[in-house]
Short mmCIF file of C-alpha atoms and ligand atoms in Angstrom, two decimals:
data_model
loop_
_atom_site.label_atom_id
_atom_site.label_comp_id
_atom_site.label_asym_id
_atom_site.label_seq_id
_atom_site.Cartn_x
_atom_site.Cartn_y
_atom_site.Cartn_z
CA MET A 285 119.59 125.61 97.14
CA ALA A 286 118.67 122.47 99.07
CA PHE A 287 115.51 121.44 97.24
CA PRO A 288 116.15 120.07 93.75
CA LYS A 289 114.27 121.30 90.71
CA GLY A 290 111.11 119.32 90.28
CA PHE A 291 110.79 118.56 93.97
CA LEU A 292 107.23 117.30 94.52
CA TRP A 293 105.62 119.63 97.02
CA GLY A 294 102.06 118.79 97.85
CA GLY A 295 99.66 117.10 100.22
CA ALA A 296 98.30 113.63 101.07
CA ILE A 297 94.87 112.25 101.79
CA ALA A 298 93.30 108.83 101.90
CA ALA A 299 90.04 107.68 100.24
CA ASN A 300 88.22 106.65 103.43
CA GLN A 301 89.19 109.77 105.32
CA ALA A 302 88.12 112.20 102.58
CA GLU A 303 85.73 110.79 100.03
CA GLY A 304 82.56 109.83 101.93
CA ALA A 305 79.90 108.53 99.50
CA TYR A 306 80.63 105.17 101.07
CA LEU A 307 78.08 103.17 99.06
CA GLU A 308 77.78 105.39 95.99
CA GLY A 309 78.86 104.49 92.49
CA GLY A 310 78.65 100.73 93.26
CA LYS A 311 81.25 100.84 96.10
CA GLY A 312 81.19 97.93 98.55
CA LEU A 313 81.73 98.12 102.32
CA THR A 314 85.35 98.24 103.47
CA THR A 315 86.96 97.73 106.88
CA VAL A 316 87.17 101.45 107.60
CA ASP A 317 83.46 101.83 107.03
CA LEU A 318 83.05 99.71 110.18
CA LEU A 319 85.04 102.04 112.48
CA PRO A 320 82.70 104.12 114.59
CA THR A 321 83.71 107.07 116.72
CA GLY A 322 83.47 106.42 120.42
CA LYS A 323 84.23 103.57 122.80
CA LYS A 324 84.00 100.55 120.47
CA ARG A 325 86.42 102.01 117.90
CA TRP A 326 89.64 100.92 119.58
CA ASP A 327 88.68 97.28 120.14
CA ILE A 328 87.51 97.04 116.55
CA CYS A 329 90.80 98.59 115.31
CA LEU A 330 92.74 96.00 117.32
CA GLY A 331 90.71 93.12 115.79
CA ASP A 332 89.36 92.13 119.21
CA LEU A 333 85.74 93.10 118.49
CA PRO A 334 84.43 91.54 115.27
CA SER A 335 82.09 93.83 113.34
CA PHE A 336 80.93 93.07 109.77
CA GLN A 337 78.07 95.56 109.46
CA PRO A 338 77.63 99.12 110.65
CA LEU A 339 75.88 99.00 114.02
CA GLU A 340 72.63 100.74 114.97
CA GLY A 341 73.22 103.91 117.04
CA GLU A 342 76.88 104.31 116.15
CA PHE A 343 78.33 107.20 114.10
CA TYR A 344 80.69 106.24 111.25
CA PRO A 345 82.67 109.26 110.07
CA SER A 346 83.98 107.60 106.85
CA HIS A 347 80.48 107.27 105.47
CA THR A 348 80.32 110.95 104.61
CA ALA A 349 83.82 112.26 105.53
CA ILE A 350 84.36 115.65 103.82
CA ASP A 351 82.48 114.56 100.64
CA PHE A 352 85.62 114.78 98.53
CA TYR A 353 83.85 112.32 96.24
CA HIS A 354 81.53 115.12 95.06
CA ARG A 355 83.70 118.15 95.85
CA TYR A 356 87.09 117.13 94.54
CA LYS A 357 87.08 119.75 91.75
CA GLU A 358 86.62 122.60 94.24
CA ASP A 359 89.34 121.10 96.54
CA ILE A 360 91.83 120.45 93.75
CA ALA A 361 91.37 124.08 92.55
CA LEU A 362 92.45 125.21 96.03
CA PHE A 363 95.45 122.81 96.00
CA ALA A 364 96.37 124.24 92.61
CA GLU A 365 96.13 127.79 93.99
CA MET A 366 98.71 126.76 96.61
CA GLY A 367 100.89 125.55 93.71
CA PHE A 368 100.81 121.85 94.52
CA LYS A 369 103.06 119.70 92.30
CA ALA A 370 101.68 116.45 93.69
CA LEU A 371 98.66 115.10 95.50
CA ARG A 372 98.83 111.79 97.24
CA VAL A 373 95.53 109.97 97.21
CA SER A 374 94.49 106.37 97.77
CA ILE A 375 92.16 104.27 95.74
CA SER A 376 89.45 102.52 97.67
CA TRP A 377 89.72 98.82 96.84
CA ALA A 378 85.94 98.36 97.23
CA ARG A 379 85.13 101.07 94.68
CA ILE A 380 87.00 98.99 92.11
CA PHE A 381 86.13 95.47 93.35
CA PRO A 382 83.13 95.98 95.65
CA ASN A 383 83.45 92.46 97.11
CA GLY A 384 87.14 92.04 96.52
CA ASP A 385 86.64 88.81 94.60
CA ASP A 386 84.36 90.05 91.78
CA LYS A 387 85.11 88.71 88.33
CA LEU A 388 85.06 92.15 86.76
CA PRO A 389 85.95 95.59 88.11
CA ASN A 390 83.27 98.24 88.74
CA GLU A 391 83.37 100.70 85.88
CA ALA A 392 81.88 103.53 87.90
CA GLY A 393 84.66 103.25 90.43
CA LEU A 394 87.38 103.18 87.77
CA LYS A 395 85.79 106.20 86.07
CA PHE A 396 85.75 108.17 89.34
CA TYR A 397 89.53 107.90 89.69
CA ASP A 398 90.04 108.59 85.95
CA ASP A 399 88.14 111.86 86.39
CA LEU A 400 90.07 112.65 89.60
CA PHE A 401 93.44 112.10 87.92
CA ASP A 402 92.38 114.13 84.86
CA GLU A 403 91.45 117.00 87.16
CA LEU A 404 94.83 116.87 88.84
CA LEU A 405 96.73 116.65 85.55
CA LYS A 406 94.78 119.62 84.25
CA TYR A 407 96.75 121.67 86.84
CA ASN A 408 100.01 119.72 86.34
CA ILE A 409 99.59 118.08 89.74
CA GLU A 410 101.23 114.64 89.77
CA PRO A 411 98.93 111.95 91.31
CA VAL A 412 100.83 109.85 93.87
CA VAL A 413 98.68 106.79 94.47
CA THR A 414 98.46 104.37 97.36
CA ILE A 415 96.89 101.09 96.34
CA ALA A 416 95.77 100.10 99.85
CA HIS A 417 95.45 102.69 102.56
CA PHE A 418 93.87 100.89 105.48
CA ASP A 419 91.08 99.31 103.61
CA VAL A 420 90.01 95.76 102.74
CA PRO A 421 86.58 94.92 101.20
CA VAL A 422 84.46 93.51 104.04
CA ASN A 423 83.50 90.42 102.05
CA LEU A 424 87.18 89.40 102.11
CA VAL A 425 87.33 89.83 105.90
CA GLU A 426 84.09 87.92 106.60
CA ASN A 427 84.46 85.09 104.16
CA TYR A 428 88.20 84.71 103.66
CA GLY A 429 89.67 85.85 106.97
CA SER A 430 91.35 88.77 105.18
CA TRP A 431 95.21 88.75 104.93
CA LYS A 432 95.39 85.58 107.04
CA ASN A 433 94.40 83.85 103.88
CA ARG A 434 96.87 83.33 101.05
CA LYS A 435 94.04 83.88 98.56
CA LEU A 436 94.24 87.57 99.28
CA VAL A 437 97.58 87.67 97.46
CA SER A 438 96.11 86.90 94.05
CA LEU A 439 93.00 89.02 94.66
CA PHE A 440 95.26 91.96 95.49
CA GLU A 441 97.40 91.23 92.46
CA THR A 442 94.32 91.36 90.22
CA TYR A 443 93.25 94.62 91.84
CA ALA A 444 96.69 96.25 91.44
CA THR A 445 97.12 95.02 87.88
CA THR A 446 93.68 96.47 86.98
CA LEU A 447 94.90 99.86 88.30
CA PHE A 448 98.24 99.79 86.44
CA LYS A 449 96.50 98.90 83.16
CA ARG A 450 93.84 101.54 83.51
CA TYR A 451 95.97 104.44 84.81
CA LYS A 452 99.33 103.77 83.24
CA ASP A 453 99.20 106.94 81.24
CA LYS A 454 98.13 109.08 84.21
CA VAL A 455 100.05 107.86 87.28
CA LYS A 456 103.81 107.77 87.63
CA TYR A 457 104.15 107.28 91.41
CA TRP A 458 102.56 104.32 93.16
CA MET A 459 102.79 102.87 96.71
CA THR A 460 101.62 99.42 97.72
CA PHE A 461 100.48 99.38 101.38
CA ASN A 462 100.15 102.48 103.51
CA GLU A 463 102.17 102.24 106.77
CA ILE A 464 102.63 98.51 106.28
CA ASN A 465 104.08 98.18 109.79
CA MET A 466 100.72 99.31 111.25
CA LEU A 467 99.57 95.71 110.84
CA LEU A 468 101.40 94.85 114.02
CA HIS A 469 99.78 97.61 116.07
CA LEU A 470 96.22 97.97 114.65
CA PRO A 471 95.73 94.61 112.90
CA PHE A 472 92.15 95.27 111.74
CA VAL A 473 93.10 98.66 110.33
CA GLY A 474 96.27 97.47 108.72
CA ALA A 475 95.14 94.10 107.46
CA GLY A 476 91.46 93.44 108.28
CA LEU A 477 92.49 90.86 110.91
CA VAL A 478 89.90 89.75 113.49
CA PHE A 479 90.91 87.45 116.36
CA LYS A 480 89.16 84.77 118.31
CA GLU A 481 89.86 83.99 121.91
CA GLY A 482 92.98 81.77 122.24
CA ASP A 483 94.45 82.84 118.87
CA ASN A 484 98.19 83.13 118.65
CA LYS A 485 98.08 86.73 117.53
CA GLU A 486 101.78 87.11 116.71
CA GLN A 487 101.66 84.02 114.49
CA ILE A 488 98.57 85.34 112.64
CA LYS A 489 100.00 88.81 112.20
CA TYR A 490 103.36 87.68 110.75
CA GLN A 491 101.63 85.22 108.40
CA ALA A 492 99.38 88.03 107.21
CA ALA A 493 102.47 90.24 106.89
CA HIS A 494 104.13 87.62 104.68
CA HIS A 495 101.06 87.59 102.44
CA GLN A 496 101.14 91.40 102.14
CA LEU A 497 104.85 91.35 101.40
CA VAL A 498 104.42 88.82 98.62
CA ALA A 499 101.42 90.78 97.28
CA SER A 500 103.51 93.92 97.36
CA ALA A 501 106.32 92.24 95.35
CA LEU A 502 103.80 90.99 92.81
CA ALA A 503 102.39 94.52 92.48
CA VAL A 504 105.96 95.89 91.98
CA LYS A 505 106.54 93.25 89.28
CA ALA A 506 103.25 94.04 87.52
CA CYS A 507 103.82 97.83 87.71
CA HIS A 508 107.31 97.47 86.18
CA GLU A 509 105.93 95.31 83.36
CA ILE A 510 102.81 97.33 82.60
CA SER A 511 104.08 100.84 83.26
CA PRO A 512 107.86 100.82 82.83
CA GLY A 513 108.20 104.61 83.30
CA ALA A 514 106.50 104.56 86.69
CA MET A 515 108.04 104.24 90.16
CA ILE A 516 106.52 102.11 92.89
CA GLY A 517 107.44 102.38 96.52
CA CYS A 518 106.69 100.97 99.97
CA MET A 519 105.38 103.05 102.86
CA LEU A 520 106.60 102.95 106.45
CA ALA A 521 105.15 104.66 109.54
CA ALA A 522 108.56 105.99 110.50
CA GLY A 523 110.02 107.88 113.44
CA MET A 524 113.05 106.45 115.20
CA THR A 525 113.15 105.15 118.77
CA TYR A 526 115.65 106.78 121.11
CA PRO A 527 117.12 104.89 124.03
CA TYR A 528 116.06 106.72 127.20
CA THR A 529 119.67 106.47 128.51
CA CYS A 530 123.05 105.29 127.23
CA ASN A 531 122.63 102.03 129.17
CA PRO A 532 123.33 99.38 126.51
CA GLU A 533 120.15 97.65 127.56
CA ASP A 534 118.12 100.70 126.53
CA VAL A 535 120.10 101.02 123.31
CA TRP A 536 119.40 97.40 122.41
CA ASP A 537 115.72 97.80 123.26
CA ALA A 538 115.48 100.88 121.04
CA MET A 539 117.15 98.94 118.22
CA GLU A 540 114.74 96.05 118.59
CA LYS A 541 111.74 98.39 118.54
CA ASP A 542 112.95 100.01 115.30
CA ARG A 543 113.54 96.63 113.76
CA GLU A 544 109.93 95.69 114.28
CA SER A 545 109.18 98.36 111.69
CA PHE A 546 112.29 98.03 109.53
CA PHE A 547 111.50 94.30 109.10
CA PHE A 548 108.86 95.17 106.47
CA ILE A 549 111.02 97.59 104.55
CA ASP A 550 114.04 95.32 104.77
CA VAL A 551 111.98 92.74 102.89
CA GLN A 552 110.38 95.19 100.42
CA SER A 553 113.54 97.09 99.66
CA ARG A 554 116.44 94.62 100.25
CA GLY A 555 114.42 91.61 99.09
CA ALA A 556 114.88 89.07 101.93
CA TYR A 557 113.90 88.29 105.46
CA PRO A 558 116.63 89.70 107.71
CA GLY A 559 118.45 87.44 110.17
CA TYR A 560 117.06 89.26 113.18
CA ALA A 561 113.50 88.42 112.02
CA LYS A 562 114.34 84.77 111.63
CA ARG A 563 115.69 84.76 115.17
CA PHE A 564 112.61 86.57 116.45
CA PHE A 565 110.36 83.96 114.82
CA LYS A 566 112.44 81.15 116.33
CA ASP A 567 112.41 82.68 119.83
CA HIS A 568 108.66 83.25 119.68
CA ASN A 569 107.64 79.94 118.08
CA ILE A 570 106.32 81.67 114.94
CA THR A 571 106.28 79.72 111.73
CA VAL A 572 105.75 81.73 108.56
CA GLU A 573 104.50 79.49 105.81
CA MET A 574 105.98 80.32 102.47
CA GLU A 575 105.21 78.86 99.05
CA ASP A 576 107.87 77.82 96.57
CA GLY A 577 108.97 80.88 94.65
CA ASP A 578 108.08 83.43 97.38
CA GLU A 579 111.70 84.11 98.28
CA GLU A 580 112.66 84.61 94.67
CA LEU A 581 109.74 87.01 94.10
CA LEU A 582 110.75 89.05 97.14
CA LYS A 583 114.37 89.11 95.93
CA ASN A 584 113.62 90.09 92.34
CA HIS A 585 110.88 92.69 92.81
CA THR A 586 112.05 95.27 95.32
CA VAL A 587 110.65 98.77 95.53
CA ASP A 588 112.01 101.86 93.67
CA TYR A 589 111.72 104.29 96.57
CA ILE A 590 110.97 104.43 100.28
CA GLY A 591 107.78 106.33 101.14
CA PHE A 592 107.36 107.15 104.76
CA SER A 593 105.26 109.15 107.21
CA TYR A 594 106.93 111.12 109.99
CA TYR A 595 105.03 112.74 112.81
CA ALA A 596 106.99 112.01 115.95
CA SER A 597 110.01 110.18 117.35
CA ARG A 598 109.70 107.62 120.17
CA ALA A 599 111.69 106.75 123.26
CA THR A 600 112.07 103.55 125.17
CA SER A 601 113.50 102.39 128.53
CA THR A 602 114.18 99.03 130.15
CA ASP A 603 113.97 100.58 133.61
CA PRO A 604 110.55 99.74 135.14
CA GLU A 605 110.70 103.03 137.06
CA VAL A 606 110.69 105.01 133.82
CA ASN A 607 107.17 104.39 132.65
CA ASN A 608 105.58 107.75 131.85
CA MET A 609 104.07 106.85 128.55
CA THR A 610 102.82 109.20 125.89
CA SER A 611 101.00 108.32 122.65
CA GLY A 612 102.36 108.82 119.24
CA ASN A 613 100.63 107.45 116.15
CA VAL A 614 99.75 104.29 118.23
CA PHE A 615 103.36 103.48 118.90
CA GLY A 616 103.84 103.41 122.63
CA SER A 617 106.59 105.75 123.79
CA ILE A 618 108.17 107.05 126.98
CA GLU A 619 107.86 110.86 127.35
CA ASN A 620 110.96 112.54 126.06
CA PRO A 621 111.85 115.30 128.57
CA TYR A 622 113.63 117.32 125.82
CA LEU A 623 110.55 117.60 123.57
CA GLU A 624 107.08 119.08 123.48
CA LYS A 625 103.91 117.25 122.59
CA SER A 626 100.86 117.96 120.49
CA GLU A 627 97.39 118.18 121.98
CA TRP A 628 97.07 114.43 121.24
CA GLY A 629 100.33 113.57 123.03
CA TRP A 630 102.39 113.10 119.86
CA THR A 631 105.99 114.15 120.47
CA ILE A 632 107.12 117.09 118.34
CA ASP A 633 110.68 116.46 117.10
CA PRO A 634 111.83 118.20 113.90
CA ARG A 635 115.46 117.09 114.42
CA GLY A 636 114.14 113.54 114.65
CA PHE A 637 112.83 114.04 111.10
CA ARG A 638 116.37 114.70 109.84
CA ILE A 639 117.72 111.76 111.86
CA THR A 640 114.98 109.46 110.53
CA ALA A 641 115.57 110.54 106.90
CA ASN A 642 119.32 109.98 107.23
CA GLN A 643 118.79 106.63 108.94
CA LEU A 644 116.45 105.40 106.14
CA TYR A 645 118.80 106.58 103.40
CA ASP A 646 121.83 105.02 105.04
CA ARG A 647 119.97 101.76 105.36
CA TYR A 648 118.37 101.52 101.92
CA GLN A 649 120.32 103.84 99.61
CA LYS A 650 117.18 104.50 97.62
CA PRO A 651 115.29 107.79 97.13
CA LEU A 652 112.93 108.67 99.89
CA PHE A 653 109.51 110.25 99.52
CA VAL A 654 108.03 112.03 102.60
CA VAL A 655 104.42 111.16 102.00
CA GLU A 656 102.99 112.29 105.40
CA ASN A 657 103.99 114.87 107.98
CA GLY A 658 101.93 117.45 109.88
CA LEU A 659 100.34 118.61 113.11
CA GLY A 660 96.92 117.49 114.24
CA ALA A 661 95.46 120.35 116.24
CA ILE A 662 92.21 122.01 117.30
CA ASP A 663 91.52 125.05 115.13
CA GLU A 664 89.14 127.91 115.93
CA LEU A 665 87.27 129.59 113.13
CA THR A 666 86.86 133.23 114.13
CA ALA A 667 83.64 135.17 113.66
CA GLY A 668 85.33 136.85 110.69
CA GLY A 669 85.90 133.44 109.04
CA GLU A 670 89.65 133.17 109.68
CA VAL A 671 91.84 130.46 111.25
CA HIS A 672 95.12 131.69 112.80
CA ASP A 673 97.00 128.39 112.83
CA ASP A 674 100.45 129.79 113.70
CA TYR A 675 101.26 126.62 115.71
CA ARG A 676 100.85 124.60 112.50
CA ILE A 677 103.07 126.91 110.54
CA GLU A 678 105.63 126.68 113.34
CA TYR A 679 105.56 122.86 113.25
CA LEU A 680 105.80 122.66 109.45
CA LYS A 681 108.50 125.34 109.18
CA LYS A 682 110.82 123.46 111.55
CA HIS A 683 110.20 120.17 109.76
CA VAL A 684 110.74 121.62 106.31
CA ALA A 685 114.00 123.19 107.61
CA GLU A 686 115.20 119.82 108.89
CA MET A 687 114.25 118.17 105.59
CA SER A 688 116.31 120.73 103.79
CA GLU A 689 119.25 119.84 106.15
CA ALA A 690 118.78 116.17 105.36
CA ILE A 691 119.02 116.96 101.60
CA GLU A 692 122.21 118.84 102.35
CA ASP A 693 123.40 115.72 104.23
CA GLY A 694 123.13 113.90 100.91
CA VAL A 695 119.74 112.25 101.38
CA GLU A 696 117.81 111.95 98.15
CA ILE A 697 114.20 113.03 98.61
CA LEU A 698 111.66 113.02 95.80
CA GLY A 699 109.03 115.10 97.41
CA TYR A 700 107.04 116.15 100.44
CA THR A 701 103.27 115.65 100.67
CA SER A 702 102.12 116.92 104.07
CA TRP A 703 99.28 115.10 105.66
CA GLY A 704 95.69 116.34 105.27
CA PRO A 705 96.16 119.57 103.34
CA ILE A 706 92.42 119.91 103.77
CA ASP A 707 90.86 118.87 107.11
CA ILE A 708 89.79 115.21 106.98
CA VAL A 709 88.69 112.52 109.40
CA SER A 710 91.33 111.35 111.84
CA ALA A 711 92.44 107.74 111.21
CA SER A 712 93.18 106.90 114.83
CA THR A 713 90.27 108.59 116.62
CA GLY A 714 87.67 109.22 113.89
CA GLU A 715 87.46 112.82 115.05
CA MET A 716 87.08 115.88 112.74
CA LYS A 717 88.46 118.22 115.37
CA LYS A 718 91.94 116.77 114.98
CA ARG A 719 92.74 118.93 111.98
CA TYR A 720 95.86 119.02 109.77
CA GLY A 721 94.72 121.24 106.89
CA TYR A 722 95.67 124.42 105.20
CA ILE A 723 91.98 124.46 104.39
CA TYR A 724 89.32 124.37 107.12
CA VAL A 725 86.27 122.23 106.59
CA ASP A 726 83.10 123.11 108.47
CA LYS A 727 82.17 119.81 110.03
CA ASP A 728 82.29 118.64 113.64
CA ASN A 729 82.85 115.30 115.38
CA GLU A 730 79.16 114.44 115.25
CA GLY A 731 78.92 115.04 111.49
CA ASN A 732 77.24 118.46 111.63
CA GLY A 733 78.32 121.36 109.46
CA THR A 734 77.97 122.98 106.10
CA LEU A 735 81.19 121.39 104.70
CA GLN A 736 82.22 124.88 103.55
CA ARG A 737 85.97 125.20 102.83
CA THR A 738 87.91 128.16 104.29
CA LYS A 739 91.61 128.97 103.79
CA LYS A 740 93.63 129.11 107.00
CA LYS A 741 96.66 131.27 107.64
CA SER A 742 98.90 128.33 106.78
CA PHE A 743 97.44 128.31 103.23
CA ASP A 744 99.44 131.37 102.22
CA TRP A 745 102.49 130.18 104.11
CA TYR A 746 102.61 126.87 102.23
CA LYS A 747 101.88 128.63 98.90
CA LYS A 748 105.00 130.73 99.42
CA VAL A 749 107.09 127.69 100.41
CA ILE A 750 106.16 125.99 97.17
CA GLU A 751 106.53 129.13 95.05
CA THR A 752 110.13 129.57 96.28
CA ASN A 753 110.91 125.83 96.20
CA GLY A 754 111.55 125.87 99.90
CA GLU A 755 113.74 128.99 99.96
CA SER A 756 111.22 130.98 101.95
CA ILE A 757 109.88 129.14 104.98
C1 BG6 B 107 98.93 107.92 109.47
C2 BG6 B 107 97.96 107.46 108.46
O1 BG6 B 107 99.00 106.94 110.42
O2 BG6 B 107 98.73 109.08 110.19
C3 BG6 B 107 96.86 108.45 108.15
O3 BG6 B 107 98.57 106.96 107.27
C4 BG6 B 107 96.52 109.25 109.35
O4 BG6 B 107 95.80 107.71 107.55
C5 BG6 B 107 97.71 109.98 109.81
O5 BG6 B 107 95.39 110.04 109.23
C6 BG6 B 107 97.48 110.94 110.99
O6 BG6 B 107 96.88 110.19 112.03
P1 BG6 B 107 95.53 110.68 112.72
O7 BG6 B 107 95.16 109.59 113.62
O8 BG6 B 107 95.90 111.92 113.43
O9 BG6 B 107 94.51 110.91 111.64
#
């Protein structure tokens, strides 16, 4: 059987996309609370439109989300019914340190996650916890310049250390930064970066990346000291880039595109800046300022496993005539004529999942953890209260089959937490109608709905997959 005993089947959500209650329990404002739906969203995500307060007349989906903050017991009971072995959640930094630089943590925030973890453990569901999933307390953005500023490193260290001390008896799987490579593509989402006219964006992004990488190494160090039985990983938005043709120019271009992402994991997992990054900095006049001891920290405190999300593969061409672009988790990509796309233009490529898993394992030789995968689609709730999401089952089936092949290939995989097991707010668009769940939530893009939860057809399908440890897909 491909899937090992104890394989962690489950689902993954993020605080800001599920919890709502954005100012309850002493929580402060975070970057994601400033992302409205509609036209302004994209420029804010890119860091080109500064916004430090919610704006009059805009709708902010994270403020209420699916109200997981109040309904987590009901939702976890449904996850338990599916047989989940793990639930990946993130902790909202601003629930614990509302301003990011507070002297003491907010007890109400700490207690919320204590209760959440207890509820999971009651059903033997392992919490898998991301320390920073696209959120930075707004005070740190406005008054420190967010991750541009070296001071964020020690503030993050304090935050992470507080979590390890508090939850060391409850949490065995941690991750530092969600999709750390997203910083290069959506700098405000990934790192709270806001630019001024004339800024050298590449310089600012790579300096911020260095700060996150050092902060990540310090978190690994603290986790190993405080909670020696735990594992702590990195998290990459993965999906390999195919050359459009076998022209070596295309092949080289594809390699460079993948290295943009691998750069982060090379540092977090292999412990040093790779040669190709040094050359890139030299060629682009980028100077990354490091403090004494940084290189040693990076070397000595590498991650235990490689967490990654996989939704789609990408393709690239150096031929200006080949320019039919499609979207794909914000990574630009040429349309791949061999593959279909989702309703949002994301390429569907199950075999690419196996390729990506093999590629990551070949490169890092550490266990992998698939912490996101799934299909964002429009679901119809029938008059009889059913959702026939066969397209989702189809997508997941093919991906689980390829994951099983990857395991047969010798790739070590700790678990699979599919994205959004219950419908949540979309990170890229802020929409509710882009649904990933096995459980339907009655809420629309404008925030209307009863929030009632309804099992979709995929609910029973996934239950069976888990029950049979992947034998029956
Ligand atoms: C990943 C993120 O980029 O993809 C999640 O880690 C996100 O937060 C997921 O929700 C799916 O993207 P989207 O835009 O469809 O919600």
